Amino acid sequence: VLLSSDEMYNPQILVEGGDAIKGMVLAVPWRWRNNDPFASQAGRLWQGRVSWRTATTYDATNALANTFTQFSGDRAAISQQLNQGVTLTKTATEFNIFNEIPLVKANPGTAGPTGSKYQFDPIE
């Protein structure tokens, strides 16, 4: 079994990896799913499928904006609060990244990008 990180979690790997990626398991910070409200809304906005980078950037921006509003621009207080951790609601991630790491596996299928006979499926 080939194991890797989020760096390989992209459509190009599914196309160019060929049969070498079959069964590859990746630890990722976020995984795309058809029924995910964030993925659907962001996909409509950007006119294409979004990635883990989009989802985690959304969450980070949300954390900064909420903290900035809460502390009225006090840089020291904002920094201290972010260092202590910020609880977010309505995030792009459906899990606690500190307690569980989502895994995906490259499996044969038709839901991958054009030119690939593989797709990434969540491992539950």
PDB file of C-alpha atoms in Angstrom:
ATOM      1  CA  VAL A   1       0.000   0.000   0.000  1.00  0.00           C
ATOM      2  CA  LEU A   2       1.276   3.434  -0.936  1.00  0.00           C
ATOM      3  CA  LEU A   3       0.728   6.078   1.751  1.00  0.00           C
ATOM      4  CA  SER A   4       1.098   9.791   1.206  1.00  0.00           C
ATOM      5  CA  SER A   5      -0.001  13.225   2.395  1.00  0.00           C
ATOM      6  CA  ASP A   6      -2.309  15.940   1.110  1.00  0.00           C
ATOM      7  CA  GLU A   7       0.267  17.033  -1.471  1.00  0.00           C
ATOM      8  CA  MET A   8      -0.864  14.119  -3.657  1.00  0.00           C
ATOM      9  CA  TYR A   9      -4.574  14.935  -3.164  1.00  0.00           C
ATOM     10  CA  ASN A  10      -5.186  16.541  -6.522  1.00  0.00           C
ATOM     11  CA  PRO A  11      -6.787  15.635  -9.856  1.00  0.00           C
ATOM     12  CA  GLN A  12      -3.466  15.625 -11.692  1.00  0.00           C
ATOM     13  CA  ILE A  13      -2.287  12.615  -9.664  1.00  0.00           C
ATOM     14  CA  LEU A  14      -5.415  10.711 -10.657  1.00  0.00           C
ATOM     15  CA  VAL A  15      -4.752  11.391 -14.332  1.00  0.00           C
ATOM     16  CA  GLU A  16      -0.966  11.023 -14.479  1.00  0.00           C
ATOM     17  CA  GLY A  17      -0.522   8.369 -11.795  1.00  0.00           C
ATOM     18  CA  GLY A  18      -2.134   5.627 -13.841  1.00  0.00           C
ATOM     19  CA  ASP A  19      -2.291   2.193 -12.246  1.00  0.00           C
ATOM     20  CA  ALA A  20       0.599   3.069  -9.906  1.00  0.00           C
ATOM     21  CA  ILE A  21      -1.797   4.981  -7.637  1.00  0.00           C
ATOM     22  CA  LYS A  22      -4.383   2.204  -7.305  1.00  0.00           C
ATOM     23  CA  GLY A  23      -5.083   1.743  -3.593  1.00  0.00           C
ATOM     24  CA  MET A  24      -2.987   4.762  -2.527  1.00  0.00           C
ATOM     25  CA  VAL A  25      -4.156   6.116   0.846  1.00  0.00           C
ATOM     26  CA  LEU A  26      -3.817   9.792   1.705  1.00  0.00           C
ATOM     27  CA  ALA A  27      -4.207  11.654   4.994  1.00  0.00           C
ATOM     28  CA  VAL A  28      -5.947  14.914   4.087  1.00  0.00           C
ATOM     29  CA  PRO A  29      -7.133  18.014   5.989  1.00  0.00           C
ATOM     30  CA  TRP A  30     -10.485  17.979   4.137  1.00  0.00           C
ATOM     31  CA  ARG A  31     -12.205  15.731   1.620  1.00  0.00           C
ATOM     32  CA  TRP A  32     -14.594  16.634  -1.163  1.00  0.00           C
ATOM     33  CA  ARG A  33     -18.029  15.007  -1.035  1.00  0.00           C
ATOM     34  CA  ASN A  34     -21.111  15.401  -3.251  1.00  0.00           C
ATOM     35  CA  ASN A  35     -23.458  16.225  -0.371  1.00  0.00           C
ATOM     36  CA  ASP A  36     -21.175  18.748   1.353  1.00  0.00           C
ATOM     37  CA  PRO A  37     -22.945  22.155   1.499  1.00  0.00           C
ATOM     38  CA  PHE A  38     -19.637  24.070   1.579  1.00  0.00           C
ATOM     39  CA  ALA A  39     -18.269  22.203  -1.457  1.00  0.00           C
ATOM     40  CA  SER A  40     -21.499  22.764  -3.408  1.00  0.00           C
ATOM     41  CA  GLN A  41     -21.728  26.484  -2.626  1.00  0.00           C
ATOM     42  CA  ALA A  42     -18.013  27.121  -3.227  1.00  0.00           C
ATOM     43  CA  GLY A  43     -18.119  25.074  -6.434  1.00  0.00           C
ATOM     44  CA  ARG A  44     -20.948  27.221  -7.792  1.00  0.00           C
ATOM     45  CA  LEU A  45     -19.089  30.399  -6.836  1.00  0.00           C
ATOM     46  CA  TRP A  46     -15.759  29.280  -8.365  1.00  0.00           C
ATOM     47  CA  GLN A  47     -17.417  27.329 -11.220  1.00  0.00           C
ATOM     48  CA  GLY A  48     -15.520  24.141 -10.463  1.00  0.00           C
ATOM     49  CA  ARG A  49     -14.643  21.672  -7.764  1.00  0.00           C
ATOM     50  CA  VAL A  50     -12.796  23.198  -4.811  1.00  0.00           C
ATOM     51  CA  SER A  51      -9.864  21.639  -2.975  1.00  0.00           C
ATOM     52  CA  TRP A  52      -8.753  21.105   0.604  1.00  0.00           C
ATOM     53  CA  ARG A  53      -6.791  24.337   0.270  1.00  0.00           C
ATOM     54  CA  THR A  54      -9.989  26.282  -0.424  1.00  0.00           C
ATOM     55  CA  ALA A  55     -11.768  24.690   2.554  1.00  0.00           C
ATOM     56  CA  THR A  56      -8.968  25.245   5.066  1.00  0.00           C
ATOM     57  CA  THR A  57      -8.386  28.809   3.823  1.00  0.00           C
ATOM     58  CA  TYR A  58     -12.093  29.505   4.301  1.00  0.00           C
ATOM     59  CA  ASP A  59     -11.902  28.224   7.890  1.00  0.00           C
ATOM     60  CA  ALA A  60      -8.730  30.220   8.662  1.00  0.00           C
ATOM     61  CA  THR A  61     -10.223  33.417   7.235  1.00  0.00           C
ATOM     62  CA  ASN A  62     -13.416  32.811   9.210  1.00  0.00           C
ATOM     63  CA  ALA A  63     -11.400  32.384  12.428  1.00  0.00           C
ATOM     64  CA  LEU A  64      -9.434  35.582  11.820  1.00  0.00           C
ATOM     65  CA  ALA A  65     -12.502  37.636  10.872  1.00  0.00           C
ATOM     66  CA  ASN A  66     -14.506  36.448  13.892  1.00  0.00           C
ATOM     67  CA  THR A  67     -11.614  37.118  16.260  1.00  0.00           C
ATOM     68  CA  PHE A  68     -10.916  40.523  14.699  1.00  0.00           C
ATOM     69  CA  THR A  69     -14.558  41.514  15.175  1.00  0.00           C
ATOM     70  CA  GLN A  70     -14.638  40.212  18.737  1.00  0.00           C
ATOM     71  CA  PHE A  71     -11.548  42.169  19.786  1.00  0.00           C
ATOM     72  CA  SER A  72     -12.145  45.314  17.685  1.00  0.00           C
ATOM     73  CA  GLY A  73      -8.783  45.231  15.954  1.00  0.00           C
ATOM     74  CA  ASP A  74      -6.645  44.951  19.131  1.00  0.00           C
ATOM     75  CA  ARG A  75      -3.672  43.119  17.572  1.00  0.00           C
ATOM     76  CA  ALA A  76      -2.289  41.776  20.855  1.00  0.00           C
ATOM     77  CA  ALA A  77      -5.679  40.422  21.960  1.00  0.00           C
ATOM     78  CA  ILE A  78      -6.332  38.900  18.519  1.00  0.00           C
ATOM     79  CA  SER A  79      -2.934  37.206  18.515  1.00  0.00           C
ATOM     80  CA  GLN A  80      -3.420  35.865  22.033  1.00  0.00           C
ATOM     81  CA  GLN A  81      -6.894  34.516  21.227  1.00  0.00           C
ATOM     82  CA  LEU A  82      -5.733  32.825  18.008  1.00  0.00           C
ATOM     83  CA  ASN A  83      -2.818  31.229  19.882  1.00  0.00           C
ATOM     84  CA  GLN A  84      -5.249  29.854  22.475  1.00  0.00           C
ATOM     85  CA  GLY A  85      -7.519  28.447  19.787  1.00  0.00           C
ATOM     86  CA  VAL A  86     -10.775  29.573  18.263  1.00  0.00           C
ATOM     87  CA  THR A  87     -13.946  27.509  18.076  1.00  0.00           C
ATOM     88  CA  LEU A  88     -15.744  27.931  14.774  1.00  0.00           C
ATOM     89  CA  THR A  89     -19.247  27.030  13.706  1.00  0.00           C
ATOM     90  CA  LYS A  90     -20.423  26.538  10.117  1.00  0.00           C
ATOM     91  CA  THR A  91     -16.964  25.551   8.915  1.00  0.00           C
ATOM     92  CA  ALA A  92     -15.872  23.803   5.759  1.00  0.00           C
ATOM     93  CA  THR A  93     -14.537  20.877   7.772  1.00  0.00           C
ATOM     94  CA  GLU A  94     -16.947  18.386   9.297  1.00  0.00           C
ATOM     95  CA  PHE A  95     -14.494  16.952  11.812  1.00  0.00           C
ATOM     96  CA  ASN A  96     -12.053  18.015  14.503  1.00  0.00           C
ATOM     97  CA  ILE A  97      -8.672  17.873  12.770  1.00  0.00           C
ATOM     98  CA  PHE A  98      -6.943  17.497  16.137  1.00  0.00           C
ATOM     99  CA  ASN A  99      -8.875  14.318  16.989  1.00  0.00           C
ATOM    100  CA  GLU A 100      -9.337  12.615  13.624  1.00  0.00           C
ATOM    101  CA  ILE A 101      -7.605  12.762  10.287  1.00  0.00           C
ATOM    102  CA  PRO A 102      -9.688  12.065   7.187  1.00  0.00           C
ATOM    103  CA  LEU A 103      -8.328   9.416   4.852  1.00  0.00           C
ATOM    104  CA  VAL A 104      -9.044   8.926   1.158  1.00  0.00           C
ATOM    105  CA  LYS A 105      -8.120   6.061  -1.127  1.00  0.00           C
ATOM    106  CA  ALA A 106      -7.501   6.040  -4.880  1.00  0.00           C
ATOM    107  CA  ASN A 107      -9.996   3.527  -6.280  1.00  0.00           C
ATOM    108  CA  PRO A 108     -11.107   2.682  -9.797  1.00  0.00           C
ATOM    109  CA  GLY A 109     -14.193   4.701 -10.706  1.00  0.00           C
ATOM    110  CA  THR A 110     -15.767   7.258 -12.978  1.00  0.00           C
ATOM    111  CA  ALA A 111     -16.067  10.183 -10.524  1.00  0.00           C
ATOM    112  CA  GLY A 112     -12.463  11.289 -11.084  1.00  0.00           C
ATOM    113  CA  PRO A 113     -11.270  13.964 -13.492  1.00  0.00           C
ATOM    114  CA  THR A 114     -11.423  13.606 -17.265  1.00  0.00           C
ATOM    115  CA  GLY A 115      -8.687  11.254 -18.448  1.00  0.00           C
ATOM    116  CA  SER A 116      -8.531   9.225 -15.243  1.00  0.00           C
ATOM    117  CA  LYS A 117      -9.979   5.840 -14.421  1.00  0.00           C
ATOM    118  CA  TYR A 118      -9.492   6.510 -10.684  1.00  0.00           C
ATOM    119  CA  GLN A 119     -11.217   8.614  -8.031  1.00  0.00           C
ATOM    120  CA  PHE A 120     -10.563   9.443  -4.395  1.00  0.00           C
ATOM    121  CA  ASP A 121     -13.056   7.778  -2.038  1.00  0.00           C
ATOM    122  CA  PRO A 122     -13.334   8.551   1.684  1.00  0.00           C
ATOM    123  CA  ILE A 123     -12.275   5.810   4.063  1.00  0.00           C
ATOM    124  CA  GLU A 124     -14.844   5.803   6.853  1.00  0.00           C
TER     125      GLU A 124
END
